[in-house]
GROMACS .gro file of C-alpha atoms in nm:
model
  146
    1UNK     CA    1  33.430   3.064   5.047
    2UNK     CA    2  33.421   2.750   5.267
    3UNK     CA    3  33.116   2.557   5.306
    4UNK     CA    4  32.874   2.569   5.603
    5UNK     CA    5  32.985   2.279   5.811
    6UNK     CA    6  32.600   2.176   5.979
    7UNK     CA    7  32.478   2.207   5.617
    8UNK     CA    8  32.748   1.970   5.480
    9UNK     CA    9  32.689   1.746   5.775
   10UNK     CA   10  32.313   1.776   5.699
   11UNK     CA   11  32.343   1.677   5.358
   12UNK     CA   12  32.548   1.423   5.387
   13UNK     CA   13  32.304   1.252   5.654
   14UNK     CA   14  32.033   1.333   5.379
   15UNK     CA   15  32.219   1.178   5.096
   16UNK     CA   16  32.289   0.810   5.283
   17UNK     CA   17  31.918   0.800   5.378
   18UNK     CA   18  31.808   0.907   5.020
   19UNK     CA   19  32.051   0.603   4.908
   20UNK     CA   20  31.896   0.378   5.185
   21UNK     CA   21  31.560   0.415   5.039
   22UNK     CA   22  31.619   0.412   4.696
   23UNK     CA   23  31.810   0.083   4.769
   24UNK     CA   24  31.478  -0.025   4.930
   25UNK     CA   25  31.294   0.063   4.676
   26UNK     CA   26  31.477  -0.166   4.446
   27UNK     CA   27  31.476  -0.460   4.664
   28UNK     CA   28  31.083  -0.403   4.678
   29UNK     CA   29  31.066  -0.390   4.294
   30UNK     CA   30  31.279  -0.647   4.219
   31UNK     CA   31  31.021  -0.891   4.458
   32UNK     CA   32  30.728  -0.775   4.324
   33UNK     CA   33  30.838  -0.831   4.000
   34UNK     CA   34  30.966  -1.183   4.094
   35UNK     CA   35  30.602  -1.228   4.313
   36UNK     CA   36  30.415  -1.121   3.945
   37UNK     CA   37  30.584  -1.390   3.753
   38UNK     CA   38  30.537  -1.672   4.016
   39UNK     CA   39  30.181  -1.569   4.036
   40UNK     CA   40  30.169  -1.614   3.631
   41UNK     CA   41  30.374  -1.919   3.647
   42UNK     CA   42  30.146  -2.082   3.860
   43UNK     CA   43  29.833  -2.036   3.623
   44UNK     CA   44  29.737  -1.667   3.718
   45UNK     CA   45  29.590  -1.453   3.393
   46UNK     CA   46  29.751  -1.170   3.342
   47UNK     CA   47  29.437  -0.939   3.386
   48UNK     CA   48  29.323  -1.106   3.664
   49UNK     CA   49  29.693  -1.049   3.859
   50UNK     CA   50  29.605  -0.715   3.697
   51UNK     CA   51  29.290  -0.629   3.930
   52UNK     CA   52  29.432  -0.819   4.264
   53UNK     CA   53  29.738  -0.576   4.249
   54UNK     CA   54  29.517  -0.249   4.098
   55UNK     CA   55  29.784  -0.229   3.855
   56UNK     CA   56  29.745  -0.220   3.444
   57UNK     CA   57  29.724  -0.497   3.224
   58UNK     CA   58  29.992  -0.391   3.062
   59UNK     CA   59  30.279  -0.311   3.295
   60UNK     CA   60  30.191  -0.728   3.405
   61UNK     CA   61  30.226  -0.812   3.070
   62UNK     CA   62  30.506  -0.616   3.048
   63UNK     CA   63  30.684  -0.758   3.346
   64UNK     CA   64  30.576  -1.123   3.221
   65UNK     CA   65  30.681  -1.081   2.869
   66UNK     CA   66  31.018  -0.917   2.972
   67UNK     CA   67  31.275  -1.096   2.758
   68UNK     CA   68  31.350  -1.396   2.807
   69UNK     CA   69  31.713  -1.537   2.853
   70UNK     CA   70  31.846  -1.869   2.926
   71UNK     CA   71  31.721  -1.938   3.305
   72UNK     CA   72  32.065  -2.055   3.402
   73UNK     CA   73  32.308  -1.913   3.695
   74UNK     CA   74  32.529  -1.735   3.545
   75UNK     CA   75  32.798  -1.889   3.808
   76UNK     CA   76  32.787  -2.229   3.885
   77UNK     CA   77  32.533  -2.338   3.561
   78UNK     CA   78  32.242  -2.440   3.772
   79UNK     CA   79  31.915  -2.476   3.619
   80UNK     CA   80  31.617  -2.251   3.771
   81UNK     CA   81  31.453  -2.463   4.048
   82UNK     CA   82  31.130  -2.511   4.124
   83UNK     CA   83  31.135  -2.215   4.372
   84UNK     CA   84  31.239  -2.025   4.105
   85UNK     CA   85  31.514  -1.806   4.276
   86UNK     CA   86  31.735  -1.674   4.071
   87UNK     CA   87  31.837  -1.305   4.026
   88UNK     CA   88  31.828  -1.123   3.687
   89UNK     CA   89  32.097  -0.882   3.615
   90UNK     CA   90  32.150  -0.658   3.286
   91UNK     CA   91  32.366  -0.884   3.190
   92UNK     CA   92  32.383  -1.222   3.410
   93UNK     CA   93  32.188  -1.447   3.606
   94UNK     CA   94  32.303  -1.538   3.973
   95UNK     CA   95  32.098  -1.843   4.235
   96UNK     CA   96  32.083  -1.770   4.557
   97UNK     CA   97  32.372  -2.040   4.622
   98UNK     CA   98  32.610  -1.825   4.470
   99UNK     CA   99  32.477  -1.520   4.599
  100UNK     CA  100  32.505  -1.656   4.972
  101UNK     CA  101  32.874  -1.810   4.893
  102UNK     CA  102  33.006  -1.550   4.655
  103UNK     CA  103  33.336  -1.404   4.760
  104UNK     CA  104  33.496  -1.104   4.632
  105UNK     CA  105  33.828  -1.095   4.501
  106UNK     CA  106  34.002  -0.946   4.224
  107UNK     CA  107  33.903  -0.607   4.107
  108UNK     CA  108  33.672  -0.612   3.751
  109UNK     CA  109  33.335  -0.480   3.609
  110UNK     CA  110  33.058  -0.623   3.780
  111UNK     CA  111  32.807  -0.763   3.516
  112UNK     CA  112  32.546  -0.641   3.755
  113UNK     CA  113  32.603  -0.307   3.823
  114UNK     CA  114  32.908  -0.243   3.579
  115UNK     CA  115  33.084  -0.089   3.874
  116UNK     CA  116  33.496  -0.113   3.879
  117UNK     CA  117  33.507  -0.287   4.226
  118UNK     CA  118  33.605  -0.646   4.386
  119UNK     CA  119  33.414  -0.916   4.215
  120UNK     CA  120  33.329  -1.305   4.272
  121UNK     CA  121  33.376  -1.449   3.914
  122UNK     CA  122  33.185  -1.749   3.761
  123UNK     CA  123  33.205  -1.908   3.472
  124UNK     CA  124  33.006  -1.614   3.248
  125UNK     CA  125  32.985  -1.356   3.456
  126UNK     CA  126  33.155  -1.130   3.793
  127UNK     CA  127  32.928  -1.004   4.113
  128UNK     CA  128  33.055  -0.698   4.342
  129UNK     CA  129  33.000  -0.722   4.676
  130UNK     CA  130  32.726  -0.507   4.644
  131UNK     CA  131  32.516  -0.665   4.423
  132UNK     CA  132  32.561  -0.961   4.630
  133UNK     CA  133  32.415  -0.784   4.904
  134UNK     CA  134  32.145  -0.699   4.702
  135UNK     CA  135  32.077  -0.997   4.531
  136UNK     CA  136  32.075  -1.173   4.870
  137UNK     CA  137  31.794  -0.889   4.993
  138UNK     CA  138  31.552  -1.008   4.644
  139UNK     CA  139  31.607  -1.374   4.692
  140UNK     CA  140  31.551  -1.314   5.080
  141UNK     CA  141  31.261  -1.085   5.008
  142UNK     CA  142  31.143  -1.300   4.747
  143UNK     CA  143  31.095  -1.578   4.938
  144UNK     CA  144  30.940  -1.410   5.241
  145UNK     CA  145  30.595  -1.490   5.249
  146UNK     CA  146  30.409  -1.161   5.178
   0.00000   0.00000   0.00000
């Protein structure tokens, strides 16, 4: 039996947007998250972050308290800055420099998304091309004023 061709066609348009927005999604998860922990940073309670965003206590503690891992890139070595912009993997840390300069070369596992593709390598960790794009979306989104 073959497959209805408009279906197929129909579900592959719905599949792409379905990836769009959960690739959206992310972005606007990763910059809240990023937009919670600036607000704490700069001397913002946790409860009263809290009641601005109509969110629990506990998911901003939980976002705050996250753990905590060397705030280094991953890449080049950089320190955080003050503007804070650096993008937590799983497994690495990336600054926006090396997001925006990152090329992709050899194929390896991406720290980031642990994907088999092309990867810029640093010094601790590898980047797809991807997660590039991605990371350049949070830092980009991050810094947006909201």
């Amino acid at each position: 039996m073959s497959l209805d061709q408009e279906l197929l066609a129909a579900a592959r348009t719905a599949s792409s947007a379905s990836a769009a927005a959960q690739s959206q999604a992310d972005i606007a998860k990763a910059v809240c998250h990023h937009t919670v922990l600036r607000l704490h940073r700069a001397g913002g309670a946790m409860r009263e972050i809290a009641e601005a965003l109509q969110i629990s206590h506990q998911r901003v503690h939980q976002i705050v308290e996250q753990p905590k891992r060397t705030e280094r890139c991953w890449f080049c070595g950089c320190g955080v800055g003050d503007d804070g912009r650096l993008m937590a993997g799983p497994a690495a840390l990336i600054c926006d420099l090396c997001v925006a300069e990152g090329q992709t070369g050899e194929v390896g596992d991406c720290s980031f998304c642990s994907e088999t593709e092309p990867v810029h390598e640093g010094a601790d960790a590898t980047i797809c091309r991807s997660c590039l794009d991605f990371g350049a979306a949070v830092i980009s989104g991050a810094a947006s004023p909201r």
